[in-house]
Amino acid sequence: MIDYNVDGDGVATITWNMADRPMNVMNGESLAAFRDAVYRAIQDKAVKGVIITSAKSDFVAGADLVNLLKESKDAAKALQNSFALQKLFRDIEKAGKPFVAAMNGTALGGGYEICLACHRRIAADNPKALIGLPEATIGLLPGAGGTQRLPRMIGVSKALPMILEGKKVDPKTALGLGMIDEVVAPGELLSRARAWLLGDGQHNHVKPWDQKGFRVPEAANTPKGAQVFTAGNAMLHAKTFGNYPNAQYIMSCVYEGTLVDIDTGLKIESRYFVACTQSKEARNMIRSLFFSIGEANKLANRPKNVPTQTYTRIGILGAGMMGAGIAWAASSAGLQVVLLDSTQEAAEKGKAYTAGLLDKRIKAKRASEADKEKQLGLIKPTTSYDDLKGCELVIEAVFEDRAIKADVTKKAEAQLEPTAIFASNTSTLPITGLAEASARPANFIGLHFFSPVDKMPLVEIIRGRQTSDETLARAMDFAKKIRKTPIVVNDSRGFYTSRVFATYVTEGLTMLAEGVAPALIENVGRMAGMPVGPLALADEVSLELMHRVRSQAKKDLGAAYKADGSEPVLQLMVEKLGRIGKKAGKGFYDYPADGRKRLWPGLAQHFPAKPEQPALEDVIKRLIYIQSVETARCLEEKVVIDIRDADVGSIMGWGFPPFRGGTVSNIDTVGVTPFVAECDKMAQVYGPRFAPPKLLREMAEQGRSFYAA
Ligand code: NAI
C-alpha cells in the first residue's frame, strides 16, 4: 500500500500505492504504513532526502470518509488521532532533511496537506489534476495542518477563500497562487524532485515558520489582516447566515492560528476539526453530498440484468432553452445530436447556444478552436424528421402542451427503430398520459433536466406506468454518459422535484397573502439556507407559468382540485396587475435595466403587512418543514422510492440547504417524533398541508428514523 525504496544516492522514495482502491485515500491502515515509511526515512542516516509520490494516476485524494465517520464517533479518540497526524506531518517538517512532494496528479484535502508539510511541492503538468482543500464543501475543515500552513505560505487573503470555498485548481493555477513551487513535464517529475533534493534541498529544508522572526503574512494583528478578517467575516455571514459552523471554525482557525506559533496553531486546528466532525451539519453534508450523490452516480438503483446501453446518436425535438442546453450536454459527451425545431432558424439558434458556451470556454482557456469545431460538427440542426433515423434516444423539449407533444412523439417514432427510447423533458405533465401518444409506451420515459442545463447537474428520471425496466436502465446509462446525476421517481403531477420545490414558493406567496411583510419572507428564506427567497423564485419561474400550471391542474382534476393560498396572489398579480415575473421586468420585484432588483413598492398596497409580524424561527419552519412534509408524502405515495434520491434531488435540483442534508435528512435531524409534533401544531395554525402523513406518524410511534440503518 505504501512502497519504500532507497537508491544509491541516498534518495528515499515513499510511494502511495493502494492497489485495492481506485484512488489513494488516508485511513487508519494507509496512514500507519505511511508513518512507518516516514520514520524509517527520517531515522536512516544514509537517507539524504525523501520523495513522496504515488503510483496511481492521482496523488492522494484525501481522507477515507467512511473511516473518518466511524473513527470520529468518539470525540476524545478523534482528537488523539488528529494530534497524532499533526505530529507526523510536523516531524516531516522538522526532519532535518528535505522532503519533496512529487505530485503526479490530483492532491486534495489530506493529500494536499501532505504536500504542505513537505519542503517543496513539484507538480506534473496535468491540466486535469486538481489541487486544493475541499473539506469545507462537506461541512469539515482541513484538519491536517491546512488552515495553518497555507496562510503561512501564501498569506491570509489568498488562503482564506481557497479554504472557505473549498476551491480546487489545476497545477498552473496553483503555481500562480503560490500553493506549489514548480510545474514540470510529467516525464520529468521524479528526476526534478531528485535533483532538488540533492541540490538546493540539502541547504533549504527549514520552513519559514521555523525560522527566527517569522511573521504570518497578513496575521490578524496586522492592519491588512484586520481588514481581511473584518471583511471576510461580514461576507461569510451574508452568505451563510451562520448556518455552516465549519465555515465559522475555519475563520477561527486562521484568525487564532495567525497569532500563535505553528505548534499551537495546529492544536487549535485539531480542536475545531473534531468539533466539525461532531456536528450534524457535517454528517448531513457528508451523507448526501458525498455518499448519496456517489451512489446515484454509480447508478445504484439501475435495474439489474439489463446490458449497458452505449450511445452514439440522439435526437432532440425543440431547440429552445432546454433543447439547446441538452444538445450542449450530449455533444460535450461526444454524442451526435440531431436538433430539430419547426424552423431551420430556430434549430440553428439552438446550436448557436453550444457555440456560445464554447466561446466562453476558449476565452477561459478551457477549450481550443479545434475543440469547438469538433463539438459543433456533432450537432445537426434540422426541421426534417427523416434525420432522426438511427437515433438510439429522442428527447422532446417542445412547448409544454399535450397536443404538440403528442404530435412530435408520433412523427419521431415513425422514423425510429422499435428499440429506440422516447423521452419527454416535460416539467409538469404526467408521463403516463403523454405516453398515450406513443406506439411503444414501454420505451417511453421522462428525462427532466434543470435549467440552465450546462450548470445544473441533476436529471430526474420519471417512470411512467408502462415504462419497462429495460428503458429505465438504458435511460440511466444515458444520464451517466452525459455526466449528470440521475434520481429515479415514479409518475405523479410535478413528479418529485417540481412538486416539492413548489411548496416552498407557494408557502412564501401564502404568507404574503396573510400579511407577512415581503422583505421578511425573502430574507428569512435565505436565512433558512435557501439560495433565493420564495418571491424572487416565483418571479424567476414566472408568475404567469405558475398561474397557467394551476389552471391546467384545475381543468385536469375537476372536483378533486385543491386550491392553495397562493392562488389569489397569482390571480391578482397576473390577471389584474400584469406583473408576470422577471422576464417581463416586473413581478414581486422591479427589475430596472440598469440596477439591482428591488421589491415592488406596490406590494404594500395590495398585500398590506399585518402590524404583528411572525417570529423569524416560525417563518423558517414554515418554509423548510413544508418541503419535508411534502417529501414524506412523496415517499408514502411511492413517487420517490429511495430516500437518498430525495435528499440528492432536493439539494441538486432546487438548492435545498445542504447543511440540512436534504428534505429527508432534515426530518431525521429534527427527529421524527418532534417533527411530527411540530407539524401537527402547524397544521392547526396554518392548515392541513402541514399534517404529517401516516408514514411519519408510524415512524414516530415506532421510534424509527430514516437513516438509522
Ligand atoms: P422554449 O419555448 O424555450 O422552447 C421550445 C422549443 O420548441 C421552441 O424552440 C419551439 O420553436 C420548439 N417547438 C415548439 N413546437 C414545436 C414543434 N411542433 N416541432 C418542433 N419544435 C417545436 O421552452 P423550454 O423552456 O425549452 O421548455 C421546453 C420543455 O422543457 C417544456 O416541456 C418545459 O416544460 C420543459 N422544461 C422547462 C424547464 C425550464 O426551466 N424552462 C425546466 C425543465 C423542463
mmCIF file with all atom_site columns, N, CA and C and ligand atoms in Angstrom, residues 318-323 340-342 385 397-400 404-405 408 425-427 448-449 451, ligand 1:
data_model
loop_
_atom_site.group_PDB
_atom_site.id
_atom_site.type_symbol
_atom_site.label_atom_id
_atom_site.label_alt_id
_atom_site.label_comp_id
_atom_site.label_asym_id
_atom_site.label_entity_id
_atom_site.label_seq_id
_atom_site.pdbx_PDB_ins_code
_atom_site.Cartn_x
_atom_site.Cartn_y
_atom_site.Cartn_z
_atom_site.occupancy
_atom_site.B_iso_or_equiv
_atom_site.pdbx_formal_charge
_atom_site.auth_seq_id
_atom_site.auth_comp_id
_atom_site.auth_asym_id
_atom_site.auth_atom_id
_atom_site.pdbx_PDB_model_num
ATOM   1   N N   . GLY A 1 318 ? -37.257 20.297 -30.424 1.00 0.00 ? 318 GLY A N   1
ATOM   2   C CA  . GLY A 1 318 ? -37.418 21.592 -29.760 1.00 0.00 ? 318 GLY A CA  1
ATOM   3   C C   . GLY A 1 318 ? -36.041 22.106 -29.387 1.00 0.00 ? 318 GLY A C   1
ATOM   4   N N   . ALA A 1 319 ? -35.622 23.192 -30.062 1.00 0.00 ? 319 ALA A N   1
ATOM   5   C CA  . ALA A 1 319 ? -34.267 23.715 -29.835 1.00 0.00 ? 319 ALA A CA  1
ATOM   6   C C   . ALA A 1 319 ? -34.326 24.993 -29.016 1.00 0.00 ? 319 ALA A C   1
ATOM   7   N N   . GLY A 1 320 ? -35.307 25.079 -28.113 1.00 0.00 ? 320 GLY A N   1
ATOM   8   C CA  . GLY A 1 320 ? -35.438 26.270 -27.264 1.00 0.00 ? 320 GLY A CA  1
ATOM   9   C C   . GLY A 1 320 ? -34.427 26.223 -26.136 1.00 0.00 ? 320 GLY A C   1
ATOM   10  N N   . MET A 1 321 ? -34.788 26.874 -25.034 1.00 0.00 ? 321 MET A N   1
ATOM   11  C CA  . MET A 1 321 ? -33.849 26.970 -23.928 1.00 0.00 ? 321 MET A CA  1
ATOM   12  C C   . MET A 1 321 ? -33.374 25.580 -23.467 1.00 0.00 ? 321 MET A C   1
ATOM   13  N N   . MET A 1 322 ? -34.314 24.668 -23.257 1.00 0.00 ? 322 MET A N   1
ATOM   14  C CA  . MET A 1 322 ? -33.939 23.358 -22.716 1.00 0.00 ? 322 MET A CA  1
ATOM   15  C C   . MET A 1 322 ? -33.296 22.475 -23.781 1.00 0.00 ? 322 MET A C   1
ATOM   16  N N   . GLY A 1 323 ? -33.906 22.436 -24.966 1.00 0.00 ? 323 GLY A N   1
ATOM   17  C CA  . GLY A 1 323 ? -33.364 21.595 -26.040 1.00 0.00 ? 323 GLY A CA  1
ATOM   18  C C   . GLY A 1 323 ? -31.923 21.987 -26.359 1.00 0.00 ? 323 GLY A C   1
ATOM   19  N N   . LEU A 1 340 ? -33.850 19.242 -33.719 1.00 0.00 ? 340 LEU A N   1
ATOM   20  C CA  . LEU A 1 340 ? -34.960 19.558 -34.620 1.00 0.00 ? 340 LEU A CA  1
ATOM   21  C C   . LEU A 1 340 ? -35.868 20.629 -34.031 1.00 0.00 ? 340 LEU A C   1
ATOM   22  N N   . ASP A 1 341 ? -36.258 21.578 -34.867 1.00 0.00 ? 341 ASP A N   1
ATOM   23  C CA  . ASP A 1 341 ? -37.261 22.554 -34.448 1.00 0.00 ? 341 ASP A CA  1
ATOM   24  C C   . ASP A 1 341 ? -38.194 22.793 -35.626 1.00 0.00 ? 341 ASP A C   1
ATOM   25  N N   . SER A 1 342 ? -39.234 23.624 -35.431 1.00 0.00 ? 342 SER A N   1
ATOM   26  C CA  . SER A 1 342 ? -40.185 23.790 -36.533 1.00 0.00 ? 342 SER A CA  1
ATOM   27  C C   . SER A 1 342 ? -39.633 24.690 -37.644 1.00 0.00 ? 342 SER A C   1
ATOM   28  N N   . TYR A 1 385 ? -37.813 15.266 -39.882 1.00 0.00 ? 385 TYR A N   1
ATOM   29  C CA  . TYR A 1 385 ? -37.857 14.085 -39.011 1.00 0.00 ? 385 TYR A CA  1
ATOM   30  C C   . TYR A 1 385 ? -37.042 12.937 -39.575 1.00 0.00 ? 385 TYR A C   1
ATOM   31  N N   . ALA A 1 397 ? -38.362 18.416 -26.155 1.00 0.00 ? 397 ALA A N   1
ATOM   32  C CA  . ALA A 1 397 ? -38.370 19.604 -25.285 1.00 0.00 ? 397 ALA A CA  1
ATOM   33  C C   . ALA A 1 397 ? -39.112 20.714 -26.026 1.00 0.00 ? 397 ALA A C   1
ATOM   34  N N   . VAL A 1 398 ? -40.282 20.346 -26.597 1.00 0.00 ? 398 VAL A N   1
ATOM   35  C CA  . VAL A 1 398 ? -41.111 21.353 -27.281 1.00 0.00 ? 398 VAL A CA  1
ATOM   36  C C   . VAL A 1 398 ? -41.986 22.043 -26.239 1.00 0.00 ? 398 VAL A C   1
ATOM   37  N N   . PHE A 1 399 ? -42.884 22.909 -26.683 1.00 0.00 ? 399 PHE A N   1
ATOM   38  C CA  . PHE A 1 399 ? -43.728 23.642 -25.730 1.00 0.00 ? 399 PHE A CA  1
ATOM   39  C C   . PHE A 1 399 ? -44.461 22.689 -24.788 1.00 0.00 ? 399 PHE A C   1
ATOM   40  N N   . GLU A 1 400 ? -44.727 23.198 -23.584 1.00 0.00 ? 400 GLU A N   1
ATOM   41  C CA  . GLU A 1 400 ? -45.427 22.397 -22.574 1.00 0.00 ? 400 GLU A CA  1
ATOM   42  C C   . GLU A 1 400 ? -46.909 22.317 -22.956 1.00 0.00 ? 400 GLU A C   1
ATOM   43  N N   . ILE A 1 404 ? -49.185 19.288 -28.800 1.00 0.00 ? 404 ILE A N   1
ATOM   44  C CA  . ILE A 1 404 ? -47.929 19.421 -29.568 1.00 0.00 ? 404 ILE A CA  1
ATOM   45  C C   . ILE A 1 404 ? -46.989 18.268 -29.241 1.00 0.00 ? 404 ILE A C   1
ATOM   46  N N   . LYS A 1 405 ? -46.928 17.906 -27.964 1.00 0.00 ? 405 LYS A N   1
ATOM   47  C CA  . LYS A 1 405 ? -46.040 16.811 -27.560 1.00 0.00 ? 405 LYS A CA  1
ATOM   48  C C   . LYS A 1 405 ? -46.493 15.506 -28.225 1.00 0.00 ? 405 LYS A C   1
ATOM   49  N N   . VAL A 1 408 ? -45.416 15.518 -31.994 1.00 0.00 ? 408 VAL A N   1
ATOM   50  C CA  . VAL A 1 408 ? -43.994 15.267 -32.291 1.00 0.00 ? 408 VAL A CA  1
ATOM   51  C C   . VAL A 1 408 ? -43.588 13.843 -31.893 1.00 0.00 ? 408 VAL A C   1
ATOM   52  N N   . ASN A 1 425 ? -39.037 15.824 -21.732 1.00 0.00 ? 425 ASN A N   1
ATOM   53  C CA  . ASN A 1 425 ? -38.427 16.716 -20.729 1.00 0.00 ? 425 ASN A CA  1
ATOM   54  C C   . ASN A 1 425 ? -39.488 17.590 -20.060 1.00 0.00 ? 425 ASN A C   1
ATOM   55  N N   . THR A 1 426 ? -40.733 17.146 -20.129 1.00 0.00 ? 426 THR A N   1
ATOM   56  C CA  . THR A 1 426 ? -41.795 17.944 -19.505 1.00 0.00 ? 426 THR A CA  1
ATOM   57  C C   . THR A 1 426 ? -41.464 18.223 -18.036 1.00 0.00 ? 426 THR A C   1
ATOM   58  N N   . SER A 1 427 ? -41.851 19.407 -17.566 1.00 0.00 ? 427 SER A N   1
ATOM   59  C CA  . SER A 1 427 ? -41.599 19.655 -16.149 1.00 0.00 ? 427 SER A CA  1
ATOM   60  C C   . SER A 1 427 ? -42.822 19.368 -15.298 1.00 0.00 ? 427 SER A C   1
ATOM   61  N N   . HIS A 1 448 ? -36.189 14.618 -16.984 1.00 0.00 ? 448 HIS A N   1
ATOM   62  C CA  . HIS A 1 448 ? -36.446 16.010 -16.602 1.00 0.00 ? 448 HIS A CA  1
ATOM   63  C C   . HIS A 1 448 ? -35.125 16.688 -16.257 1.00 0.00 ? 448 HIS A C   1
ATOM   64  N N   . PHE A 1 449 ? -34.708 17.575 -17.156 1.00 0.00 ? 449 PHE A N   1
ATOM   65  C CA  . PHE A 1 449 ? -33.477 18.342 -16.940 1.00 0.00 ? 449 PHE A CA  1
ATOM   66  C C   . PHE A 1 449 ? -33.819 19.643 -16.224 1.00 0.00 ? 449 PHE A C   1
ATOM   67  N N   . SER A 1 451 ? -32.788 23.852 -15.552 1.00 0.00 ? 451 SER A N   1
ATOM   68  C CA  . SER A 1 451 ? -32.260 24.992 -16.281 1.00 0.00 ? 451 SER A CA  1
ATOM   69  C C   . SER A 1 451 ? -31.333 25.823 -15.393 1.00 0.00 ? 451 SER A C   1
HETATM 70  P P1  . NAI B 2 .   ? -38.843 27.064 -25.197 1.00 0.00 ? 1   NAI B P1  1
HETATM 71  O O1  . NAI B 2 .   ? -40.073 27.789 -25.520 1.00 0.00 ? 1   NAI B O1  1
HETATM 72  O O2  . NAI B 2 .   ? -37.598 27.805 -24.920 1.00 0.00 ? 1   NAI B O2  1
HETATM 73  O O3  . NAI B 2 .   ? -38.504 26.032 -26.358 1.00 0.00 ? 1   NAI B O3  1
HETATM 74  C C1  . NAI B 2 .   ? -39.433 25.221 -27.004 1.00 0.00 ? 1   NAI B C1  1
HETATM 75  C C2  . NAI B 2 .   ? -38.948 24.999 -28.420 1.00 0.00 ? 1   NAI B C2  1
HETATM 76  O O4  . NAI B 2 .   ? -39.757 24.028 -29.017 1.00 0.00 ? 1   NAI B O4  1
HETATM 77  C C3  . NAI B 2 .   ? -39.026 26.251 -29.290 1.00 0.00 ? 1   NAI B C3  1
HETATM 78  O O5  . NAI B 2 .   ? -37.778 26.454 -29.928 1.00 0.00 ? 1   NAI B O5  1
HETATM 79  C C4  . NAI B 2 .   ? -40.098 25.908 -30.300 1.00 0.00 ? 1   NAI B C4  1
HETATM 80  O O6  . NAI B 2 .   ? -39.874 26.503 -31.572 1.00 0.00 ? 1   NAI B O6  1
HETATM 81  C C5  . NAI B 2 .   ? -39.991 24.408 -30.350 1.00 0.00 ? 1   NAI B C5  1
HETATM 82  N N1  . NAI B 2 .   ? -41.214 23.797 -30.823 1.00 0.00 ? 1   NAI B N1  1
HETATM 83  C C6  . NAI B 2 .   ? -42.482 24.066 -30.447 1.00 0.00 ? 1   NAI B C6  1
HETATM 84  N N2  . NAI B 2 .   ? -43.336 23.279 -31.111 1.00 0.00 ? 1   NAI B N2  1
HETATM 85  C C7  . NAI B 2 .   ? -42.615 22.507 -31.922 1.00 0.00 ? 1   NAI B C7  1
HETATM 86  C C8  . NAI B 2 .   ? -42.929 21.503 -32.865 1.00 0.00 ? 1   NAI B C8  1
HETATM 87  N N3  . NAI B 2 .   ? -44.186 21.144 -33.094 1.00 0.00 ? 1   NAI B N3  1
HETATM 88  N N4  . NAI B 2 .   ? -41.933 20.906 -33.522 1.00 0.00 ? 1   NAI B N4  1
HETATM 89  C C9  . NAI B 2 .   ? -40.645 21.257 -33.286 1.00 0.00 ? 1   NAI B C9  1
HETATM 90  N N5  . NAI B 2 .   ? -40.297 22.203 -32.407 1.00 0.00 ? 1   NAI B N5  1
HETATM 91  C C10 . NAI B 2 .   ? -41.261 22.832 -31.739 1.00 0.00 ? 1   NAI B C10 1
HETATM 92  O O7  . NAI B 2 .   ? -39.228 26.120 -23.956 1.00 0.00 ? 1   NAI B O7  1
HETATM 93  P P2  . NAI B 2 .   ? -38.286 25.428 -22.882 1.00 0.00 ? 1   NAI B P2  1
HETATM 94  O O8  . NAI B 2 .   ? -38.212 26.275 -21.712 1.00 0.00 ? 1   NAI B O8  1
HETATM 95  O O9  . NAI B 2 .   ? -37.057 24.964 -23.549 1.00 0.00 ? 1   NAI B O9  1
HETATM 96  O O10 . NAI B 2 .   ? -39.159 24.168 -22.455 1.00 0.00 ? 1   NAI B O10 1
HETATM 97  C C11 . NAI B 2 .   ? -39.305 23.037 -23.263 1.00 0.00 ? 1   NAI B C11 1
HETATM 98  C C12 . NAI B 2 .   ? -39.853 21.889 -22.449 1.00 0.00 ? 1   NAI B C12 1
HETATM 99  O O11 . NAI B 2 .   ? -38.986 21.668 -21.342 1.00 0.00 ? 1   NAI B O11 1
HETATM 100 C C13 . NAI B 2 .   ? -41.211 22.123 -21.840 1.00 0.00 ? 1   NAI B C13 1
HETATM 101 O O12 . NAI B 2 .   ? -41.901 20.906 -21.815 1.00 0.00 ? 1   NAI B O12 1
HETATM 102 C C14 . NAI B 2 .   ? -40.909 22.575 -20.435 1.00 0.00 ? 1   NAI B C14 1
HETATM 103 O O13 . NAI B 2 .   ? -41.956 22.310 -19.551 1.00 0.00 ? 1   NAI B O13 1
HETATM 104 C C15 . NAI B 2 .   ? -39.718 21.714 -20.123 1.00 0.00 ? 1   NAI B C15 1
HETATM 105 N N6  . NAI B 2 .   ? -38.836 22.199 -19.068 1.00 0.00 ? 1   NAI B N6  1
HETATM 106 C C16 . NAI B 2 .   ? -38.540 23.520 -18.953 1.00 0.00 ? 1   NAI B C16 1
HETATM 107 C C17 . NAI B 2 .   ? -37.708 23.967 -17.955 1.00 0.00 ? 1   NAI B C17 1
HETATM 108 C C18 . NAI B 2 .   ? -37.379 25.397 -17.856 1.00 0.00 ? 1   NAI B C18 1
HETATM 109 O O14 . NAI B 2 .   ? -36.751 25.794 -16.856 1.00 0.00 ? 1   NAI B O14 1
HETATM 110 N N7  . NAI B 2 .   ? -37.713 26.217 -18.813 1.00 0.00 ? 1   NAI B N7  1
HETATM 111 C C19 . NAI B 2 .   ? -37.107 23.030 -16.982 1.00 0.00 ? 1   NAI B C19 1
HETATM 112 C C20 . NAI B 2 .   ? -37.413 21.651 -17.237 1.00 0.00 ? 1   NAI B C20 1
HETATM 113 C C21 . NAI B 2 .   ? -38.271 21.279 -18.227 1.00 0.00 ? 1   NAI B C21 1
#
